[in-house]
Amino acid sequence: MKIVAYGIRDDEKPYLDKWSDENPDVEVQSTGDLLDESTVGLANGADGVVTYQQKPYTAEVLDKLGSFGIKFLSLRNVGVDNIDATAAKRNGIKVTNVPAYSPEAIAEFTVTQLMRLLRRTNTFDRKQKDGDLQWAPDIAEELNQMTVGVVATGRIGRAAMKIYEGFGAKVIAYDVFHNPELEKQGIYVDTMDELYSQSDVISLHAPATKENEHMLNDDAFSKMKDGVYILNPARGALIDTDALIRALDSGKVGGAAVDTYENEVGIFNTDFGSFDKIPDERLKNLMKRENVLVSPHIAFYTKRAVRNMVYFAMDANKSLIESGKSDKLVDL
């Protein structure tokens, strides 16, 4: 049995090596290169492919895998929206993902960023660098006095809710699919408009779908409280960036923490050498603001999460090769 693992980073390599040692019946070939038209040939002769990337899995790549007789593609991440589903089905390629590598990691980071916004740490960091150790006028707010609206109550959303409640915040939520336990607690509101109008903080944990694209747009912002805080550790496409900038300019949005960005591919996880060389003016607009925290899609990035991403994806690929089955199969 042979598995080719693409896009293996230095932080993933120790976990991949350990998995390989624990599975001596599997030949593991790894590369730091991403899976694309120029590297797909490395998979020739393999039984399965494991990969992680933000680049598209194009029809050309999937057709090539199919021509090699490879029917099993396991992702080390959650999202599958960058896969050409038609090509995958045409080639009979089964796809798995890692639906939950550490919901707690993302939830903890999200709430950490909110606390930084509420306590105005960006402002105080700047003031101290300038030798200013005064408090006023930069007074903070308390989470225990706020209502947090959680959009989507999957694993990550529920993990975040527990932390918000631990701080004493009132939590409400919206989801098309209601969790039975949360339903009993009466946490759900019936519409997004209700969530917008009641929330001091809006915490996004929804997937990227056609229906959710630009969920937060000019119309949505107009229905929110003045000074609302926006948190997006989920998917960049959920927020219309131009609308967010307008809402920040007007004061409708009092602060935002964005760990994802709608044009992040090719920008996040890249060292441009200097701020001026970042090739996205809207992103730089956000980064310059003291009431905005931009992070390069790092909410997931913990040792536990990286280990789980490698192990769960490799286990899933091996299971597919052995039996054609996996509990992490994705319906494209």
Short mmCIF file of N, CA, C and O in Angstrom, two decimals, residues 73-179:
data_model
loop_
_atom_site.label_atom_id
_atom_site.label_comp_id
_atom_site.label_asym_id
_atom_site.label_seq_id
_atom_site.Cartn_x
_atom_site.Cartn_y
_atom_site.Cartn_z
N LEU A 73 -8.93 10.36 -2.08
CA LEU A 73 -8.31 11.64 -1.79
C LEU A 73 -8.73 12.07 -0.39
O LEU A 73 -9.92 12.29 -0.14
N SER A 74 -7.78 12.20 0.50
CA SER A 74 -8.08 12.57 1.88
C SER A 74 -7.47 13.94 2.20
O SER A 74 -6.27 14.13 2.05
N LEU A 75 -8.33 14.85 2.65
CA LEU A 75 -7.90 16.20 2.99
C LEU A 75 -7.56 16.28 4.47
O LEU A 75 -8.25 15.67 5.30
N ARG A 76 -6.56 17.06 4.81
CA ARG A 76 -6.20 17.27 6.20
C ARG A 76 -6.93 18.48 6.78
O ARG A 76 -6.54 18.99 7.84
N ASN A 77 -7.97 18.95 6.14
CA ASN A 77 -8.72 20.13 6.57
C ASN A 77 -10.21 19.85 6.44
O ASN A 77 -10.63 18.76 6.02
N VAL A 78 -11.02 20.84 6.78
CA VAL A 78 -12.48 20.67 6.75
C VAL A 78 -13.05 20.97 5.37
O VAL A 78 -13.80 20.19 4.80
N GLY A 79 -12.70 22.14 4.82
CA GLY A 79 -13.38 22.64 3.63
C GLY A 79 -13.14 21.82 2.37
O GLY A 79 -12.02 21.37 2.10
N VAL A 80 -14.20 21.63 1.60
CA VAL A 80 -14.12 20.90 0.34
C VAL A 80 -14.63 21.75 -0.83
O VAL A 80 -14.82 21.25 -1.93
N ASP A 81 -14.84 23.05 -0.57
CA ASP A 81 -15.42 23.92 -1.59
C ASP A 81 -14.46 24.22 -2.73
O ASP A 81 -14.87 24.77 -3.76
N ASN A 82 -13.16 23.86 -2.57
CA ASN A 82 -12.21 24.09 -3.65
C ASN A 82 -11.99 22.84 -4.51
O ASN A 82 -11.05 22.79 -5.30
N ILE A 83 -12.85 21.84 -4.34
CA ILE A 83 -12.76 20.62 -5.15
C ILE A 83 -13.75 20.69 -6.31
O ILE A 83 -14.92 21.04 -6.12
N ASP A 84 -13.29 20.37 -7.50
CA ASP A 84 -14.19 20.27 -8.65
C ASP A 84 -15.00 18.99 -8.48
O ASP A 84 -14.54 17.89 -8.82
N ALA A 85 -16.20 19.14 -7.92
CA ALA A 85 -17.02 17.98 -7.57
C ALA A 85 -17.39 17.15 -8.79
O ALA A 85 -17.42 15.92 -8.73
N THR A 86 -17.65 17.81 -9.91
CA THR A 86 -18.02 17.08 -11.13
C THR A 86 -16.88 16.18 -11.58
O THR A 86 -17.10 15.01 -11.94
N ALA A 87 -15.67 16.70 -11.55
CA ALA A 87 -14.51 15.90 -11.97
C ALA A 87 -14.25 14.76 -11.00
O ALA A 87 -13.88 13.65 -11.41
N ALA A 88 -14.43 15.03 -9.70
CA ALA A 88 -14.23 13.97 -8.70
C ALA A 88 -15.20 12.83 -8.93
O ALA A 88 -14.83 11.64 -8.92
N LYS A 89 -16.46 13.16 -9.17
CA LYS A 89 -17.47 12.13 -9.41
C LYS A 89 -17.21 11.40 -10.72
O LYS A 89 -17.38 10.18 -10.80
N ARG A 90 -16.80 12.14 -11.73
CA ARG A 90 -16.53 11.54 -13.03
C ARG A 90 -15.43 10.49 -12.94
O ARG A 90 -15.46 9.46 -13.62
N ASN A 91 -14.48 10.73 -12.06
CA ASN A 91 -13.35 9.81 -11.90
C ASN A 91 -13.55 8.80 -10.77
O ASN A 91 -12.65 8.02 -10.48
N GLY A 92 -14.73 8.85 -10.15
CA GLY A 92 -15.01 7.91 -9.08
C GLY A 92 -14.13 8.09 -7.86
O GLY A 92 -13.83 7.12 -7.14
N ILE A 93 -13.69 9.33 -7.62
CA ILE A 93 -12.79 9.61 -6.50
C ILE A 93 -13.58 9.88 -5.23
O ILE A 93 -14.43 10.78 -5.20
N LYS A 94 -13.31 9.08 -4.21
CA LYS A 94 -13.92 9.30 -2.91
C LYS A 94 -13.06 10.29 -2.12
O LYS A 94 -11.84 10.21 -2.13
N VAL A 95 -13.74 11.21 -1.42
CA VAL A 95 -13.04 12.27 -0.70
C VAL A 95 -13.40 12.22 0.78
O VAL A 95 -14.56 12.08 1.15
N THR A 96 -12.38 12.33 1.61
CA THR A 96 -12.60 12.49 3.06
C THR A 96 -12.01 13.81 3.50
O THR A 96 -11.12 14.37 2.86
N ASN A 97 -12.53 14.31 4.62
CA ASN A 97 -11.94 15.50 5.23
C ASN A 97 -11.73 15.23 6.72
O ASN A 97 -11.97 14.12 7.20
N VAL A 98 -11.28 16.23 7.43
CA VAL A 98 -11.15 16.14 8.88
C VAL A 98 -12.14 17.14 9.46
O VAL A 98 -11.82 18.33 9.60
N PRO A 99 -13.35 16.71 9.78
CA PRO A 99 -14.40 17.65 10.18
C PRO A 99 -14.15 18.33 11.52
O PRO A 99 -14.68 19.40 11.77
N ALA A 100 -13.35 17.71 12.38
CA ALA A 100 -13.09 18.32 13.69
C ALA A 100 -11.70 17.91 14.17
O ALA A 100 -11.52 16.82 14.69
N TYR A 101 -10.72 18.79 13.96
CA TYR A 101 -9.37 18.46 14.43
C TYR A 101 -9.11 19.08 15.80
O TYR A 101 -8.35 18.54 16.58
N SER A 102 -9.76 20.20 16.09
CA SER A 102 -9.76 20.78 17.44
C SER A 102 -10.71 21.96 17.47
O SER A 102 -10.27 23.11 17.33
N PRO A 103 -11.98 21.70 17.67
CA PRO A 103 -12.94 22.81 17.79
C PRO A 103 -12.55 23.78 18.89
O PRO A 103 -12.73 25.00 18.77
N GLU A 104 -11.97 23.25 19.95
CA GLU A 104 -11.60 24.08 21.10
C GLU A 104 -10.51 25.09 20.73
O GLU A 104 -10.50 26.23 21.23
N ALA A 105 -9.58 24.68 19.86
CA ALA A 105 -8.51 25.60 19.46
C ALA A 105 -9.09 26.84 18.79
O ALA A 105 -8.69 27.97 19.09
N ILE A 106 -10.02 26.63 17.88
CA ILE A 106 -10.62 27.74 17.15
C ILE A 106 -11.50 28.58 18.07
O ILE A 106 -11.47 29.82 18.02
N ALA A 107 -12.25 27.92 18.93
CA ALA A 107 -13.11 28.64 19.87
C ALA A 107 -12.28 29.50 20.83
O ALA A 107 -12.60 30.68 21.07
N GLU A 108 -11.22 28.93 21.37
CA GLU A 108 -10.36 29.68 22.30
C GLU A 108 -9.76 30.91 21.64
O GLU A 108 -9.72 32.00 22.23
N PHE A 109 -9.29 30.74 20.41
CA PHE A 109 -8.67 31.87 19.70
C PHE A 109 -9.70 32.96 19.43
O PHE A 109 -9.41 34.15 19.58
N THR A 110 -10.90 32.56 19.05
CA THR A 110 -11.95 33.52 18.74
C THR A 110 -12.27 34.39 19.94
O THR A 110 -12.36 35.62 19.83
N VAL A 111 -12.42 33.76 21.09
CA VAL A 111 -12.76 34.52 22.30
C VAL A 111 -11.56 35.36 22.75
O VAL A 111 -11.73 36.48 23.25
N THR A 112 -10.35 34.84 22.57
CA THR A 112 -9.16 35.63 22.89
C THR A 112 -9.13 36.93 22.09
O THR A 112 -8.85 38.01 22.63
N GLN A 113 -9.43 36.83 20.80
CA GLN A 113 -9.44 38.02 19.95
C GLN A 113 -10.53 39.00 20.38
O GLN A 113 -10.32 40.22 20.37
N LEU A 114 -11.69 38.48 20.77
CA LEU A 114 -12.75 39.36 21.25
C LEU A 114 -12.29 40.10 22.50
O LEU A 114 -12.51 41.32 22.63
N MET A 115 -11.66 39.40 23.44
CA MET A 115 -11.20 40.06 24.66
C MET A 115 -10.15 41.13 24.35
O MET A 115 -10.11 42.18 25.00
N ARG A 116 -9.33 40.89 23.37
CA ARG A 116 -8.35 41.92 22.95
C ARG A 116 -9.07 43.15 22.41
O ARG A 116 -8.65 44.29 22.68
N LEU A 117 -10.15 42.93 21.66
CA LEU A 117 -10.92 44.07 21.15
C LEU A 117 -11.59 44.83 22.29
O LEU A 117 -11.52 46.07 22.34
N LEU A 118 -12.20 44.11 23.20
CA LEU A 118 -12.92 44.76 24.29
C LEU A 118 -11.98 45.53 25.21
O LEU A 118 -12.34 46.60 25.71
N ARG A 119 -10.78 44.99 25.44
CA ARG A 119 -9.81 45.64 26.33
C ARG A 119 -8.86 46.57 25.58
O ARG A 119 -7.94 47.12 26.17
N ARG A 120 -9.07 46.72 24.28
CA ARG A 120 -8.37 47.71 23.45
C ARG A 120 -6.85 47.55 23.51
O ARG A 120 -6.10 48.53 23.62
N THR A 121 -6.41 46.31 23.43
CA THR A 121 -4.98 46.04 23.58
C THR A 121 -4.15 46.65 22.44
O THR A 121 -3.02 47.08 22.66
N ASN A 122 -4.70 46.71 21.24
CA ASN A 122 -3.97 47.35 20.14
C ASN A 122 -3.64 48.81 20.47
O ASN A 122 -2.53 49.29 20.24
N THR A 123 -4.63 49.50 21.02
CA THR A 123 -4.45 50.91 21.35
C THR A 123 -3.41 51.09 22.45
O THR A 123 -2.53 51.95 22.36
N PHE A 124 -3.49 50.27 23.50
CA PHE A 124 -2.54 50.41 24.60
C PHE A 124 -1.13 49.98 24.20
O PHE A 124 -0.14 50.55 24.68
N ASP A 125 -1.03 49.00 23.31
CA ASP A 125 0.29 48.62 22.81
C ASP A 125 0.93 49.81 22.08
O ASP A 125 2.12 50.10 22.26
N ARG A 126 0.14 50.48 21.25
CA ARG A 126 0.68 51.64 20.51
C ARG A 126 1.06 52.76 21.46
O ARG A 126 2.14 53.36 21.35
N LYS A 127 0.18 53.05 22.41
CA LYS A 127 0.45 54.14 23.34
C LYS A 127 1.74 53.89 24.14
O LYS A 127 2.56 54.80 24.34
N GLN A 128 1.92 52.64 24.57
CA GLN A 128 3.10 52.35 25.37
C GLN A 128 4.38 52.48 24.54
O GLN A 128 5.42 52.93 25.05
N LYS A 129 4.31 52.10 23.28
CA LYS A 129 5.48 52.27 22.41
C LYS A 129 5.85 53.74 22.25
O LYS A 129 7.00 54.09 22.02
N ASP A 130 4.83 54.61 22.39
CA ASP A 130 5.05 56.06 22.29
C ASP A 130 5.35 56.68 23.65
O ASP A 130 5.43 57.91 23.77
N GLY A 131 5.48 55.84 24.68
CA GLY A 131 5.77 56.36 26.00
C GLY A 131 4.56 56.86 26.76
O GLY A 131 4.68 57.50 27.82
N ASP A 132 3.37 56.59 26.26
CA ASP A 132 2.13 57.05 26.88
C ASP A 132 1.55 55.94 27.75
O ASP A 132 1.10 54.91 27.24
N LEU A 133 1.54 56.13 29.08
CA LEU A 133 1.03 55.11 29.99
C LEU A 133 -0.28 55.54 30.66
O LEU A 133 -0.67 55.03 31.70
N GLN A 134 -0.98 56.46 29.99
CA GLN A 134 -2.27 56.90 30.53
C GLN A 134 -3.38 55.91 30.17
O GLN A 134 -3.33 55.25 29.15
N TRP A 135 -4.39 55.86 31.05
CA TRP A 135 -5.54 55.00 30.77
C TRP A 135 -6.49 55.66 29.77
O TRP A 135 -6.81 55.12 28.73
N ALA A 136 -6.98 56.85 30.16
CA ALA A 136 -8.03 57.53 29.41
C ALA A 136 -7.50 58.01 28.05
O ALA A 136 -6.31 58.29 27.91
N PRO A 137 -8.36 58.11 27.07
CA PRO A 137 -9.81 57.88 27.13
C PRO A 137 -10.22 56.46 26.73
O PRO A 137 -11.39 56.22 26.40
N ASP A 138 -9.28 55.52 26.76
CA ASP A 138 -9.50 54.21 26.14
C ASP A 138 -10.08 53.20 27.12
O ASP A 138 -9.47 52.19 27.45
N ILE A 139 -11.28 53.47 27.56
CA ILE A 139 -11.95 52.63 28.55
C ILE A 139 -12.52 51.38 27.88
O ILE A 139 -12.93 51.41 26.72
N ALA A 140 -12.54 50.28 28.61
CA ALA A 140 -12.92 48.98 28.03
C ALA A 140 -14.38 48.63 28.30
O ALA A 140 -15.11 49.34 29.01
N GLU A 141 -14.80 47.52 27.70
CA GLU A 141 -16.12 46.96 27.93
C GLU A 141 -15.96 45.56 28.54
O GLU A 141 -14.89 44.95 28.46
N GLU A 142 -17.04 45.04 29.13
CA GLU A 142 -17.00 43.73 29.77
C GLU A 142 -17.90 42.75 29.04
O GLU A 142 -19.08 43.04 28.78
N LEU A 143 -17.35 41.60 28.76
CA LEU A 143 -18.10 40.57 28.03
C LEU A 143 -19.30 40.09 28.84
O LEU A 143 -20.33 39.72 28.27
N ASN A 144 -19.19 40.07 30.15
CA ASN A 144 -20.30 39.58 30.98
C ASN A 144 -21.54 40.45 30.90
O ASN A 144 -22.61 40.06 31.35
N GLN A 145 -21.41 41.63 30.30
CA GLN A 145 -22.54 42.53 30.14
C GLN A 145 -23.13 42.48 28.73
O GLN A 145 -24.02 43.26 28.41
N MET A 146 -22.66 41.54 27.92
CA MET A 146 -23.01 41.54 26.50
C MET A 146 -23.84 40.33 26.09
O MET A 146 -23.83 39.30 26.76
N THR A 147 -24.50 40.49 24.95
CA THR A 147 -25.18 39.37 24.29
C THR A 147 -24.36 38.98 23.08
O THR A 147 -24.05 39.82 22.22
N VAL A 148 -23.99 37.71 23.01
CA VAL A 148 -23.21 37.20 21.88
C VAL A 148 -24.12 36.37 20.98
O VAL A 148 -24.76 35.42 21.45
N GLY A 149 -24.16 36.72 19.72
CA GLY A 149 -24.93 35.96 18.74
C GLY A 149 -24.02 35.02 17.98
O GLY A 149 -23.11 35.47 17.28
N VAL A 150 -24.24 33.72 18.14
CA VAL A 150 -23.40 32.71 17.49
C VAL A 150 -24.11 32.22 16.24
O VAL A 150 -25.25 31.74 16.30
N VAL A 151 -23.44 32.34 15.11
CA VAL A 151 -24.01 31.89 13.83
C VAL A 151 -23.44 30.53 13.51
O VAL A 151 -22.24 30.40 13.23
N ALA A 152 -24.27 29.52 13.58
CA ALA A 152 -23.96 28.11 13.33
C ALA A 152 -23.47 27.45 14.62
O ALA A 152 -22.51 27.91 15.24
N THR A 153 -24.14 26.37 14.97
CA THR A 153 -23.87 25.70 16.25
C THR A 153 -23.35 24.28 16.06
O THR A 153 -23.80 23.34 16.71
N GLY A 154 -22.38 24.15 15.15
CA GLY A 154 -21.67 22.88 15.02
C GLY A 154 -20.66 22.76 16.15
O GLY A 154 -20.75 23.44 17.17
N ARG A 155 -19.67 21.92 15.94
CA ARG A 155 -18.70 21.65 17.02
C ARG A 155 -17.99 22.91 17.48
O ARG A 155 -17.84 23.15 18.68
N ILE A 156 -17.54 23.73 16.52
CA ILE A 156 -16.80 24.94 16.89
C ILE A 156 -17.71 25.96 17.54
O ILE A 156 -17.37 26.57 18.56
N GLY A 157 -18.88 26.17 16.95
CA GLY A 157 -19.83 27.11 17.53
C GLY A 157 -20.19 26.76 18.96
O GLY A 157 -20.25 27.63 19.84
N ARG A 158 -20.44 25.48 19.21
CA ARG A 158 -20.80 25.05 20.57
C ARG A 158 -19.64 25.22 21.54
O ARG A 158 -19.83 25.59 22.71
N ALA A 159 -18.42 24.94 21.07
CA ALA A 159 -17.24 25.13 21.93
C ALA A 159 -17.08 26.60 22.30
O ALA A 159 -16.74 26.93 23.44
N ALA A 160 -17.32 27.48 21.34
CA ALA A 160 -17.23 28.92 21.61
C ALA A 160 -18.32 29.36 22.59
O ALA A 160 -18.07 30.18 23.48
N MET A 161 -19.51 28.81 22.43
CA MET A 161 -20.62 29.18 23.30
C MET A 161 -20.30 28.88 24.76
O MET A 161 -20.62 29.67 25.66
N LYS A 162 -19.67 27.75 25.02
CA LYS A 162 -19.31 27.40 26.40
C LYS A 162 -18.38 28.44 27.01
O LYS A 162 -18.50 28.79 28.19
N ILE A 163 -17.44 28.93 26.20
CA ILE A 163 -16.49 29.92 26.71
C ILE A 163 -17.19 31.25 26.94
O ILE A 163 -16.98 31.91 27.97
N TYR A 164 -18.03 31.66 26.00
CA TYR A 164 -18.77 32.91 26.19
C TYR A 164 -19.61 32.84 27.46
O TYR A 164 -19.65 33.79 28.25
N GLU A 165 -20.29 31.72 27.65
CA GLU A 165 -21.12 31.56 28.84
C GLU A 165 -20.27 31.55 30.11
O GLU A 165 -20.68 32.05 31.16
N GLY A 166 -19.04 30.99 30.00
CA GLY A 166 -18.14 31.00 31.14
C GLY A 166 -17.75 32.40 31.58
O GLY A 166 -17.48 32.64 32.76
N PHE A 167 -17.73 33.33 30.64
CA PHE A 167 -17.45 34.73 30.96
C PHE A 167 -18.69 35.44 31.51
O PHE A 167 -18.59 36.58 31.95
N GLY A 168 -19.83 34.77 31.44
CA GLY A 168 -21.06 35.38 31.95
C GLY A 168 -21.88 36.08 30.90
O GLY A 168 -22.86 36.77 31.22
N ALA A 169 -21.52 35.95 29.63
CA ALA A 169 -22.28 36.59 28.57
C ALA A 169 -23.61 35.86 28.33
O ALA A 169 -23.72 34.65 28.57
N LYS A 170 -24.59 36.59 27.85
CA LYS A 170 -25.82 35.96 27.35
C LYS A 170 -25.54 35.48 25.93
O LYS A 170 -24.99 36.23 25.11
N VAL A 171 -25.91 34.25 25.62
CA VAL A 171 -25.64 33.70 24.30
C VAL A 171 -26.95 33.36 23.61
O VAL A 171 -27.83 32.71 24.19
N ILE A 172 -27.08 33.83 22.37
CA ILE A 172 -28.17 33.42 21.49
C ILE A 172 -27.54 32.82 20.24
O ILE A 172 -26.34 33.00 20.00
N ALA A 173 -28.33 32.11 19.45
CA ALA A 173 -27.75 31.45 18.28
C ALA A 173 -28.75 31.31 17.16
O ALA A 173 -29.98 31.28 17.40
N TYR A 174 -28.22 31.22 15.95
CA TYR A 174 -29.04 30.90 14.78
C TYR A 174 -28.38 29.77 14.01
O TYR A 174 -27.16 29.77 13.79
N ASP A 175 -29.17 28.80 13.62
CA ASP A 175 -28.70 27.71 12.77
C ASP A 175 -29.91 27.11 12.08
O ASP A 175 -30.98 27.00 12.67
N VAL A 176 -29.73 26.75 10.81
CA VAL A 176 -30.81 26.07 10.09
C VAL A 176 -31.12 24.73 10.76
O VAL A 176 -32.28 24.31 10.84
N PHE A 177 -30.08 24.08 11.28
CA PHE A 177 -30.23 22.79 11.95
C PHE A 177 -30.04 22.99 13.45
O PHE A 177 -28.96 23.40 13.88
N HIS A 178 -31.07 22.71 14.22
CA HIS A 178 -31.02 22.95 15.65
C HIS A 178 -30.42 21.76 16.40
O HIS A 178 -30.79 20.61 16.17
N ASN A 179 -29.48 22.06 17.31
CA ASN A 179 -28.96 21.05 18.20
C ASN A 179 -30.00 20.77 19.28
O ASN A 179 -30.50 21.72 19.92
#
